[in-house]
Short mmCIF file of C-alpha atoms and ligand atoms in Angstrom, two decimals:
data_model
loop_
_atom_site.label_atom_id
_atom_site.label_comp_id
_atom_site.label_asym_id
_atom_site.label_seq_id
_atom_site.Cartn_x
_atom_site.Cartn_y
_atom_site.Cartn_z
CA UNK A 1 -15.47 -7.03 -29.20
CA UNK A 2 -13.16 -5.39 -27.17
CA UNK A 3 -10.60 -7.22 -25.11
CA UNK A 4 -12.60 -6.61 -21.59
CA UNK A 5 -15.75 -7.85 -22.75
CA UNK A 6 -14.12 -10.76 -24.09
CA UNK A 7 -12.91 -11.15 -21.05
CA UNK A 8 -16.19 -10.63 -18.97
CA UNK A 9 -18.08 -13.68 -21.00
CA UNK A 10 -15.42 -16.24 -20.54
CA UNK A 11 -14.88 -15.61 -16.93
CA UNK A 12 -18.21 -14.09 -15.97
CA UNK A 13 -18.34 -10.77 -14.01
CA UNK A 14 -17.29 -9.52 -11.38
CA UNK A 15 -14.15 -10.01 -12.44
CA UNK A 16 -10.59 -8.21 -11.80
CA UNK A 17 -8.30 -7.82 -14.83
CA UNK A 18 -4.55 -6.85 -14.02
CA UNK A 19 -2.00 -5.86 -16.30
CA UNK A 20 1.04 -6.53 -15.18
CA UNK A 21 2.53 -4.71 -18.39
CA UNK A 22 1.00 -1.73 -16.61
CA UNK A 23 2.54 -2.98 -13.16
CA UNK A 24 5.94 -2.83 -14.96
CA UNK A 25 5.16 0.24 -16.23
CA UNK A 26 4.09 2.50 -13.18
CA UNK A 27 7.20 0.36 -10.82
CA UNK A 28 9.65 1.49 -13.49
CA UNK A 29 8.29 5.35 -13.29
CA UNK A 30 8.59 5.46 -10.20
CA UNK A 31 12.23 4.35 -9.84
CA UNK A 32 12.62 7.12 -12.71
CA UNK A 33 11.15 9.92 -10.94
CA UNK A 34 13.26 9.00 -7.60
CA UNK A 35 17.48 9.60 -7.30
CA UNK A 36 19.54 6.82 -8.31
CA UNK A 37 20.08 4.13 -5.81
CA UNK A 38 16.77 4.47 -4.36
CA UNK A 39 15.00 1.47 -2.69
CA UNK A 40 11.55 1.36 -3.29
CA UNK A 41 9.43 -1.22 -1.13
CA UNK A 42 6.12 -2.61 -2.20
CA UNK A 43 3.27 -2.32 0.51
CA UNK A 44 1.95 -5.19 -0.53
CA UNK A 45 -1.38 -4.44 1.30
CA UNK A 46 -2.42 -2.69 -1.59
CA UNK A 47 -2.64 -6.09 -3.64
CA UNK A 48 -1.28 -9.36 -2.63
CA UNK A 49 -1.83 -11.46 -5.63
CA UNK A 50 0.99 -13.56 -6.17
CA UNK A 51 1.56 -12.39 -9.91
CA UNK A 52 1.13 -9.19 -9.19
CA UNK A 53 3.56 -8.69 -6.22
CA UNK A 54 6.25 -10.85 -8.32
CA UNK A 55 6.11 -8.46 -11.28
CA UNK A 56 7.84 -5.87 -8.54
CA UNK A 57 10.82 -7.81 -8.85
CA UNK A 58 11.40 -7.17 -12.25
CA UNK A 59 12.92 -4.02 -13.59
CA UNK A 60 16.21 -2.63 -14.76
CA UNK A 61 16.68 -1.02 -11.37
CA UNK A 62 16.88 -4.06 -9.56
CA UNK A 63 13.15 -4.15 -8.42
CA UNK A 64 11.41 -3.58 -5.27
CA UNK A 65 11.43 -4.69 -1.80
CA UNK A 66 8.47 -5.94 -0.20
CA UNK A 67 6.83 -4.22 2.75
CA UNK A 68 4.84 -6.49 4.65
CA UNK A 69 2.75 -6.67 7.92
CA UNK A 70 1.38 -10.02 8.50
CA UNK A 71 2.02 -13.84 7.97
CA UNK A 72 -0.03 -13.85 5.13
CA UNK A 73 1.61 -11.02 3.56
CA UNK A 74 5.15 -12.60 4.32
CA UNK A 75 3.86 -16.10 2.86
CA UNK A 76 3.19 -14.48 -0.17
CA UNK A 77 5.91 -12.50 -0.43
CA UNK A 78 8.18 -14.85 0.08
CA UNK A 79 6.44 -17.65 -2.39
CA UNK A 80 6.52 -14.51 -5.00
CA UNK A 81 10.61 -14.83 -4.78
CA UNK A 82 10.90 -11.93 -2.32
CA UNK A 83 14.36 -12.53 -0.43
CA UNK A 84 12.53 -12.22 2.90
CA UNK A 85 16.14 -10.65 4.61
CA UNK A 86 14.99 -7.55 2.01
CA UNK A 87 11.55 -7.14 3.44
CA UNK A 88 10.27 -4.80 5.77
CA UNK A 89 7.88 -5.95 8.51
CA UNK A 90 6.17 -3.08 9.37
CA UNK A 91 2.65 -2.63 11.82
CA UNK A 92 1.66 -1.49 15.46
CA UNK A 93 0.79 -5.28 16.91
CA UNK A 94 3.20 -7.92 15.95
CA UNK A 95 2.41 -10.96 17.81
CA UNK A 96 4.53 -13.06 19.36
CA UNK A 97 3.39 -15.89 16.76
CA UNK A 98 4.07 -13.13 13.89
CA UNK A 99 7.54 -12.44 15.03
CA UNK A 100 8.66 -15.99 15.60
CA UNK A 101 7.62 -16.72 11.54
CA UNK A 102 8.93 -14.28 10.39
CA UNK A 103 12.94 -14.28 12.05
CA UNK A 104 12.78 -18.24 11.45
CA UNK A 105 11.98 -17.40 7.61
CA UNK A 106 14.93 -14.94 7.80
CA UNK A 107 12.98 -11.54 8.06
CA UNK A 108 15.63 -9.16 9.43
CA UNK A 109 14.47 -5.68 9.35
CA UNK A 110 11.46 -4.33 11.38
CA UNK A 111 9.80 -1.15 11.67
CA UNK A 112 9.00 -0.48 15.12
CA UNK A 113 6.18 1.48 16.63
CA UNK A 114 7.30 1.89 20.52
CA UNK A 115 10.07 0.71 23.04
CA UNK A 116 7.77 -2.18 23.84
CA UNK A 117 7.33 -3.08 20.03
CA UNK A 118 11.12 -3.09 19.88
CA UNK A 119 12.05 -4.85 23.23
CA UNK A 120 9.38 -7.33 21.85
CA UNK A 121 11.21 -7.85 18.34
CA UNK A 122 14.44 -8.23 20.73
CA UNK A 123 13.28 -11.20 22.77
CA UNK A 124 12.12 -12.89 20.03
CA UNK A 125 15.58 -13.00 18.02
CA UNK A 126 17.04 -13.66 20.83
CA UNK A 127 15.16 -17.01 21.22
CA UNK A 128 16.41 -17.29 17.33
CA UNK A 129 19.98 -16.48 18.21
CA UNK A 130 20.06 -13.57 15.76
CA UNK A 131 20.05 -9.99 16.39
CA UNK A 132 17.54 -7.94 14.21
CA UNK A 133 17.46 -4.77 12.81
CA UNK A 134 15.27 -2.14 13.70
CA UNK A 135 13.74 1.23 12.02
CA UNK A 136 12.42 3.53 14.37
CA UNK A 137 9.19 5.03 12.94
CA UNK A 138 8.41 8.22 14.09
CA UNK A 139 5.44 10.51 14.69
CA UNK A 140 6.81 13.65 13.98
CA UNK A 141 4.78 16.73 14.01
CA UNK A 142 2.15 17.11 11.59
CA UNK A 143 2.77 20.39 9.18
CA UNK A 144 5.88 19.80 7.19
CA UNK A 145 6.33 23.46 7.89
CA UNK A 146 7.87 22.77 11.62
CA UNK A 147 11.09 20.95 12.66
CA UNK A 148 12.20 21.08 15.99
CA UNK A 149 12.69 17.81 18.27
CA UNK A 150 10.59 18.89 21.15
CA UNK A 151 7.57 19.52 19.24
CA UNK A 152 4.52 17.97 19.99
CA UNK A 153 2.43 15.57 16.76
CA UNK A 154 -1.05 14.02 17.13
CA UNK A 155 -1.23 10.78 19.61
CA UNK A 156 -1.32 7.85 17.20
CA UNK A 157 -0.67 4.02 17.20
CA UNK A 158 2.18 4.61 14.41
CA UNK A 159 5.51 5.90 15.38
CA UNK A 160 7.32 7.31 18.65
CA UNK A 161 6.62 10.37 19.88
CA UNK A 162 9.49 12.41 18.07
CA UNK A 163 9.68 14.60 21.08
CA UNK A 164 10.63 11.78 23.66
CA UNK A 165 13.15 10.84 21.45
CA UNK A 166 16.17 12.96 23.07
CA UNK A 167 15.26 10.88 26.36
CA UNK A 168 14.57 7.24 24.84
CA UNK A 169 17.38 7.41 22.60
CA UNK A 170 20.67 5.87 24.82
CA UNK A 171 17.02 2.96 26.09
CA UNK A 172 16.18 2.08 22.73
CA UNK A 173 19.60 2.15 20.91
CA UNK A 174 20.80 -0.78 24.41
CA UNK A 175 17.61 -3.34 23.85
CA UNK A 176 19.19 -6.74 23.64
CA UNK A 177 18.26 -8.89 20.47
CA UNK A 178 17.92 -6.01 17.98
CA UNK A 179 19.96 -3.25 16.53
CA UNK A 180 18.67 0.63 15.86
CA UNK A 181 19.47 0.58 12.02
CA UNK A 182 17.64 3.95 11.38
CA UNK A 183 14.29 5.44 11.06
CA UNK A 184 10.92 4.72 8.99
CA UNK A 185 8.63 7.67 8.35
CA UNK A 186 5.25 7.31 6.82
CA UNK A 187 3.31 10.79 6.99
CA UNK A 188 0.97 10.93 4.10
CA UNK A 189 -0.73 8.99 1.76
CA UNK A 190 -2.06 9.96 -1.87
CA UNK A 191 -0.31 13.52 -2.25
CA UNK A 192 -1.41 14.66 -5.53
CA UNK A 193 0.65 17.63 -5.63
CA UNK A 194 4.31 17.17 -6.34
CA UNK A 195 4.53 20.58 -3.32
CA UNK A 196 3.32 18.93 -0.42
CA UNK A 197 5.38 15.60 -0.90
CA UNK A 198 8.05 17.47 -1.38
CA UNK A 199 7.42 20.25 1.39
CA UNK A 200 6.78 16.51 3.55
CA UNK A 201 10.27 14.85 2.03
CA UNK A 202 12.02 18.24 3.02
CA UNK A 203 11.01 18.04 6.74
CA UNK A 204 11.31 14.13 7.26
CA UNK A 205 14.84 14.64 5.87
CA UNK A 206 16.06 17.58 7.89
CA UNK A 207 14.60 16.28 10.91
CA UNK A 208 15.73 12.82 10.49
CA UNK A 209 19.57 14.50 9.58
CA UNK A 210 18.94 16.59 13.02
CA UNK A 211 17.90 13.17 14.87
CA UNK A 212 21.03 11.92 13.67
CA UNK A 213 23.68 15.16 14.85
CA UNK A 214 21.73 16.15 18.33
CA UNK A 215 20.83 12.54 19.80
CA UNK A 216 22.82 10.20 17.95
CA UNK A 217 20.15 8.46 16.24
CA UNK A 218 22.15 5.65 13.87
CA UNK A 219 21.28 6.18 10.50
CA UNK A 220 22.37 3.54 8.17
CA UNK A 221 19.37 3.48 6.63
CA UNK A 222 16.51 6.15 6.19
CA UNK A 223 12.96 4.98 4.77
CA UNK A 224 11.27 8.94 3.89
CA UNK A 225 7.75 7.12 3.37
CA UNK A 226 5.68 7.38 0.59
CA UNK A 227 2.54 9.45 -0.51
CA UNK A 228 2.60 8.97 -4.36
CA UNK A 229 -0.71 9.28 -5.64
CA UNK A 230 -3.16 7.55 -8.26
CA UNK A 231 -6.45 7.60 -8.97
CA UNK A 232 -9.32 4.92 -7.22
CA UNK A 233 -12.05 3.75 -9.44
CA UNK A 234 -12.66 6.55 -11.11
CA UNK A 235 -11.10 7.26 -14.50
CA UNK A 236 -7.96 9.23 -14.63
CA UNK A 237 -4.15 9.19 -14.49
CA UNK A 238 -1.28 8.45 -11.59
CA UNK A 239 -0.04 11.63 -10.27
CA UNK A 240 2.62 13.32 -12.30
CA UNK A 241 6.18 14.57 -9.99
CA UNK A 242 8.11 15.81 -12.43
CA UNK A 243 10.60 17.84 -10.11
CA UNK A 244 10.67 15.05 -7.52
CA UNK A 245 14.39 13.24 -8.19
CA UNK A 246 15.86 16.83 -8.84
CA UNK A 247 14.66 18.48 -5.31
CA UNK A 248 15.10 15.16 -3.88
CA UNK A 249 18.62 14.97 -5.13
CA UNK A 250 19.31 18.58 -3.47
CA UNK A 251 17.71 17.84 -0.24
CA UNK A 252 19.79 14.96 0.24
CA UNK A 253 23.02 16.98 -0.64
CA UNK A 254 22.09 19.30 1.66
CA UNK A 255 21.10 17.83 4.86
CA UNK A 256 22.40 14.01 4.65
CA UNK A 257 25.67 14.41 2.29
CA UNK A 258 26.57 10.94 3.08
CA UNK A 259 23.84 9.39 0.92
CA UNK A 260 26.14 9.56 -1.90
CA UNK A 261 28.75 7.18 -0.43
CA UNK A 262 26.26 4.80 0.44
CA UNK A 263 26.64 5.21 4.01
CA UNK A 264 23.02 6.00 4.65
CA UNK A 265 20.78 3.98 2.53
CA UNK A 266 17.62 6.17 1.18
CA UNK A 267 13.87 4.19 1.06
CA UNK A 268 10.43 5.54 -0.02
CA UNK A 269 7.57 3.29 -0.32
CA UNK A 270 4.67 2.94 -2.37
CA UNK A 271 1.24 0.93 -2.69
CA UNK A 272 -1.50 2.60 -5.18
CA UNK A 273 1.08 4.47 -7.12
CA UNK A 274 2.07 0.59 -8.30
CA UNK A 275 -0.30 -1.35 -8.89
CA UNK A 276 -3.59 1.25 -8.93
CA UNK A 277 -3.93 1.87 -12.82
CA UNK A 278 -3.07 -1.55 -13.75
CA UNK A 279 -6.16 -2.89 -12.29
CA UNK A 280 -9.67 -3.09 -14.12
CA UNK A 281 -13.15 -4.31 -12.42
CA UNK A 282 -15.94 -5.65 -14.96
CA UNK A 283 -19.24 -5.97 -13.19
CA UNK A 284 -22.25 -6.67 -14.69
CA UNK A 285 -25.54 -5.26 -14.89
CA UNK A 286 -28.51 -7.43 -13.23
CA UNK A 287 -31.34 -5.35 -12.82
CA UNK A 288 -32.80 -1.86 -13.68
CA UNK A 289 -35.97 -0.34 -11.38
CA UNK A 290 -37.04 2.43 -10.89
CA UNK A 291 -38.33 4.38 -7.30
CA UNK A 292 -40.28 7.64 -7.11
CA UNK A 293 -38.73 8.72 -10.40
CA UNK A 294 -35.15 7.75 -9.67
CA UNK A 295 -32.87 4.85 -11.30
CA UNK A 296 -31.28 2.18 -9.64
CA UNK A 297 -29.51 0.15 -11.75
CA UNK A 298 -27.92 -3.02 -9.85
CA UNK A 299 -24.61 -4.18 -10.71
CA UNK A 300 -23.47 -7.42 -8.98
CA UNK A 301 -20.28 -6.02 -7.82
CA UNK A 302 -20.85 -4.29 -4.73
CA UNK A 303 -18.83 -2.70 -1.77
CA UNK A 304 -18.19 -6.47 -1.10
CA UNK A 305 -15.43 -6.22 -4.30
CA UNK A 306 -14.81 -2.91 -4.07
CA UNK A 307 -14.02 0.34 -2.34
CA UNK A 308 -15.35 -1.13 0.64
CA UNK A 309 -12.89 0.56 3.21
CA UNK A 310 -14.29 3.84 1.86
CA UNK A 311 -17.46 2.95 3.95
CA UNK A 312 -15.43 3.08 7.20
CA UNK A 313 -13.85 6.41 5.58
CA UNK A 314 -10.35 5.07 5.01
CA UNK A 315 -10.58 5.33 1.39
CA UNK A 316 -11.59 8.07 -1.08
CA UNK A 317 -14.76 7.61 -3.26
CA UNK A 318 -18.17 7.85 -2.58
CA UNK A 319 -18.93 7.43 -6.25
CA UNK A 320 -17.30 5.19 -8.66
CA UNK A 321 -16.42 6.13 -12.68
CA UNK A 322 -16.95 3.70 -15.03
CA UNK A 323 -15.12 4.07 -18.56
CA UNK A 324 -16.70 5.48 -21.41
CA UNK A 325 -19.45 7.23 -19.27
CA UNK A 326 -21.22 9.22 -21.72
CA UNK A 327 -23.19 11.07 -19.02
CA UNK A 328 -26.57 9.65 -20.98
CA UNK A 329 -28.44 8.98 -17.97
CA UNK A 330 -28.89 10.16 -14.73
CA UNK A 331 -29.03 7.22 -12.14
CA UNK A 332 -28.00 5.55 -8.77
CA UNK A 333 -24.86 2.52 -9.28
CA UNK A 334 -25.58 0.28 -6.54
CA UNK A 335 -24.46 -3.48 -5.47
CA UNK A 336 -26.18 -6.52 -4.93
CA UNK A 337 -26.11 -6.61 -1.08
CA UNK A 338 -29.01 -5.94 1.77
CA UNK A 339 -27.72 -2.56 2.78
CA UNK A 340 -28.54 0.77 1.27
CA UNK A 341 -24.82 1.33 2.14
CA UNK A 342 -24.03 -0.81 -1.02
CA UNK A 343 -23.69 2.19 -2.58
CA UNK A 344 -21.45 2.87 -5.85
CA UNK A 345 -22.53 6.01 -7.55
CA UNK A 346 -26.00 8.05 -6.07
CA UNK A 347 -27.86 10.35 -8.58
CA UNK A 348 -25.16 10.47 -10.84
CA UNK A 349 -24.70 10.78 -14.53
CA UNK A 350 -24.07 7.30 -16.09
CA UNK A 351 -24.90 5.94 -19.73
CA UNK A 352 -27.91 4.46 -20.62
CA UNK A 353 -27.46 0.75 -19.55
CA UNK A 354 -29.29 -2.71 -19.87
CA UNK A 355 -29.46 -5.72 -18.58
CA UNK A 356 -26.30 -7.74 -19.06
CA UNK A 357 -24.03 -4.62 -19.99
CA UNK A 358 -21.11 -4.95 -18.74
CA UNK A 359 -19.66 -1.82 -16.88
CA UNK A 360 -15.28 -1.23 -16.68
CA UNK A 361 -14.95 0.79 -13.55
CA UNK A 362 -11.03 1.60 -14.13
CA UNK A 363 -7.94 1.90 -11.27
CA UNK A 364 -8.85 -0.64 -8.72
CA UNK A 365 -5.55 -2.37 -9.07
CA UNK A 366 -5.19 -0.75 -5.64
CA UNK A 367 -7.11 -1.39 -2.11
CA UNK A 368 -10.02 -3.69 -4.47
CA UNK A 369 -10.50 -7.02 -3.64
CA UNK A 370 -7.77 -6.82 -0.57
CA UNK A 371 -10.05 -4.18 0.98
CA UNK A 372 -13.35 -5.15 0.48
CA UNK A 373 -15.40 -7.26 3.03
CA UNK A 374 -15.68 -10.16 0.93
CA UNK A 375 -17.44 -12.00 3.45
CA UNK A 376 -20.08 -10.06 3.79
CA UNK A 377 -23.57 -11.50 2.60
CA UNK A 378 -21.60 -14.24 1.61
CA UNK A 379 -21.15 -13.66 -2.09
CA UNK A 380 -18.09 -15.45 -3.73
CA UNK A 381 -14.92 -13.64 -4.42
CA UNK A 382 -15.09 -11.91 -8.12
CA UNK A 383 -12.36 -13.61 -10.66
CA UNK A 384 -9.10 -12.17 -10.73
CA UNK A 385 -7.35 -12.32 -14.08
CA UNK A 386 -3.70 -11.57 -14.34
CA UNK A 387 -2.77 -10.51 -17.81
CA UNK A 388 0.21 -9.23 -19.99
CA UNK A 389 -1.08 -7.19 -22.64
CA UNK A 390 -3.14 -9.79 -24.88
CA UNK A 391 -1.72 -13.00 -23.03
CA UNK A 392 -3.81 -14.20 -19.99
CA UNK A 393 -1.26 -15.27 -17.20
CA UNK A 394 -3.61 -16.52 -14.38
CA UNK A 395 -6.78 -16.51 -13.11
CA UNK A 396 -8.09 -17.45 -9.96
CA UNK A 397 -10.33 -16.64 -7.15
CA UNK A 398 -9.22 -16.07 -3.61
CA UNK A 399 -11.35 -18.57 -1.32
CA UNK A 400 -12.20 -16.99 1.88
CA UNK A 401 -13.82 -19.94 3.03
CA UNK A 402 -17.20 -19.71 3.83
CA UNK A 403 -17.28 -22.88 5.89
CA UNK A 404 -16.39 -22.62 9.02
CA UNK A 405 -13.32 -24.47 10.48
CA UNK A 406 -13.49 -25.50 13.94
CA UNK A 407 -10.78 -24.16 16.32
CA UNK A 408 -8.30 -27.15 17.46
CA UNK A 409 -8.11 -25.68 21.45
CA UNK A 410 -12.03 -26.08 21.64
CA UNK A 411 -12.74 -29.50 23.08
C1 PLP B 501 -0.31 1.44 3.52
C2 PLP B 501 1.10 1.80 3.62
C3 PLP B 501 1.81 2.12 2.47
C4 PLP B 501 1.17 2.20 1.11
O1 PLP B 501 0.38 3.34 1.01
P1 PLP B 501 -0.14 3.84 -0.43
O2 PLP B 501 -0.95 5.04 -0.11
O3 PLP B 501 -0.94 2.73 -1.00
O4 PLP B 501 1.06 4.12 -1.25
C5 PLP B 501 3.15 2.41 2.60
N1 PLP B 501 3.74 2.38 3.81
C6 PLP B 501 3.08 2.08 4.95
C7 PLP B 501 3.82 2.06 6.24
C8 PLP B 501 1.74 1.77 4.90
O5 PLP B 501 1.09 1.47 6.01
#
């Protein structure tokens, strides 16, 4: 019996299964393929289970930070041994209630979105009597192939406008409460060829190096973004960058010298490259009919568990992989919920399945549970299993509540 579908009778199905063997492995690659003295930060939106964000820690070179963008994300963080003065609290709408948690639990480094955003995180250490430290994230022009300051990007919710920088620059480097520490770039997400990061890295760092020589932008620390890629729920392997630390390297020599004293400290970021492959859903087969000559066979793990931001497009698959697929069959994968849209796979080749099989639908360590809409037909939450190699470390199941709590303000 192999070690999932041991797995899948004692804990039922759905069910996650994490390696954090594999979480080790992928966070110390990517350190490797990155220059030396590198911070890496973990977007922990990808997965927040506790065991899995800790496992960042670890590592010979020295572990990752945390990237976070909510109180929940900063709870866990912080309960997963996260020193929460390392973390980066990133996102267009902090709240006033957000901002206050996280300076009193000694969060010290924002990214910030607008003047407003920053003159917000301002007021608020104020009231804590601290002053914090702000990246300025910046929409730059889309096309790595252009630099130039006064060139226009797409309107957007991230970033400032890199062409009113030249004017904002003396405004946002004198609000009160918070210090301009350097800049936060986050262009592109799941690059799968090593040429377009780097073509991506190459503009973010001459333009951030130009920032810094024509307006004075400070520039202790410079976060280039991320955009390392890895599979999602189908099978395959993370995205090799074999040239990365070497160009990388010569970039920096090039257009930010001073990254080799230490005076500018370098960041990229990273959520599915992490934690993607070491991630494993086992859902079950319930039923088999057939329509007008087509198969539907019903699994009950639907877009409820998984993939479900690809229905609002934010996410890649349409159709799911399962391991082993033998291409036996031809047939529809679909969920157990009361919308055709609980779709998995439509008219695809699968292998002959029954009743009780139990399917392996491989790197959803990623965007899985933590971007589903759990709530949704009310289903509960599949089992999460946290394991290291053959040892089981955890398992638990996130409760989402499905009672509903009343609201204290409301009589
Ligand atoms: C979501 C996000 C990430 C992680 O993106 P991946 O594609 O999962 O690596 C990193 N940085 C920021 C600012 C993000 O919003």
């Amino acid at each position: 019996m192999s070690r999932y579908t041991e797995l899948a009778e004692r804990f039922g199905t759905p069910t996650y299964v994490y390696d954090l063997d594999q979480v080790a492995e992928a966070r110390d690659e990517l350190f490797s393929l990155l220059p030396e003295g590198f911070e890496l930060f973990y977007a922990l939106k990808a997965n927040p289970h506790m065991d899995v964000a800790r496992e960042m820690r670890g590592g010979d070179a020295g572990g990752c930070r945390a990237e976070i963008s909510s109180t929940g994300e900063l709870s866990i963080a912080i309960a997963a041994g996260f020193d929460p003065a390392e973390c980066l609290y990133t996102g267009p709408g902090k709240t006033d209630g957000e901002l206050d948690f996280a300076i009193a639990a000694g969060v010290r480094m924002f990214s910030v979105e607008s003047l407003s955003d920053l003159r917000h995180v301002g007021a608020v250490a104020m009231r804590h009597n601290v002053v914090a430290k702000a990246l300025l994230r910046i929409n730059t022009v889309s096309g790595s192939a252009q630099t130039g300051i006064r060139m226009m990007g797409r309107p957007s919710q991230f970033g400032i406008d890199s062409e009113t920088l030249p004017e904002l620059m003396p405004v946002l480097t004198s609000v009160p409460g918070v210090r301009v520490a350097g800049a936060h770039f986050f262009t592109m997400s799941n690059a799968k060829d090593e040429a377009s990061l780097l073509a991506e890295y190459e503009y973010v760092i001459e333009f951030a190096a130009q920032l810094q020589q024509e307006i004075g932008l400070p520039l202790e620390f410079l976060d280039i973004g991320g955009g390392f890629s890895s599979p999602y729920a189908v099978p395959g392997e993370r995205a090799a960058y074999s040239k990365l630390r070497v160009e990388l390297t010569q970039l920096l020599d090039l257009h930010l010298p001073r990254w080799r004293t230490g005076e500018i400290k370098l960041a990229c970021e990273s959520g599915r490259y992490l934690v993607g492959s070491s991630g494993v859903l086992l859902c079950g087969v319930v039923n088999i009919k057939e329509s007008r000559g087509s198969k539907f066979v019903i699994l009950d793990a639907g877009i409820n568990v998984v993939g479900g931001l690809s229905g609002i497009g934010r996410l890649l698959p349409a159709t799911i992989g399962v391991t082993g697929n033998d291409g036996s069959d031809v047939g529809s994968l679909v969920g157990p919920l009361c919308t055709p849209g609980d779709t998995l796979a439509k008219g695809a080749k699968i292998p002959t399945l029954s009743v009780g099989d139990v399917l392996e639908i491989p790197n959803v360590g990623a965007y899985g549970v933590t971007a589903s809409p759990l709530g949704f037909l009310g289903r509960p939450a599949p089992t999460e299993v946290v394991v290291r190699g053959d040892e089981i470390i955890s398992v638990s199941r996130l409760d989402y509540r499905r009672a509903y709590e009343p609201v204290e303000a409301y009589g």
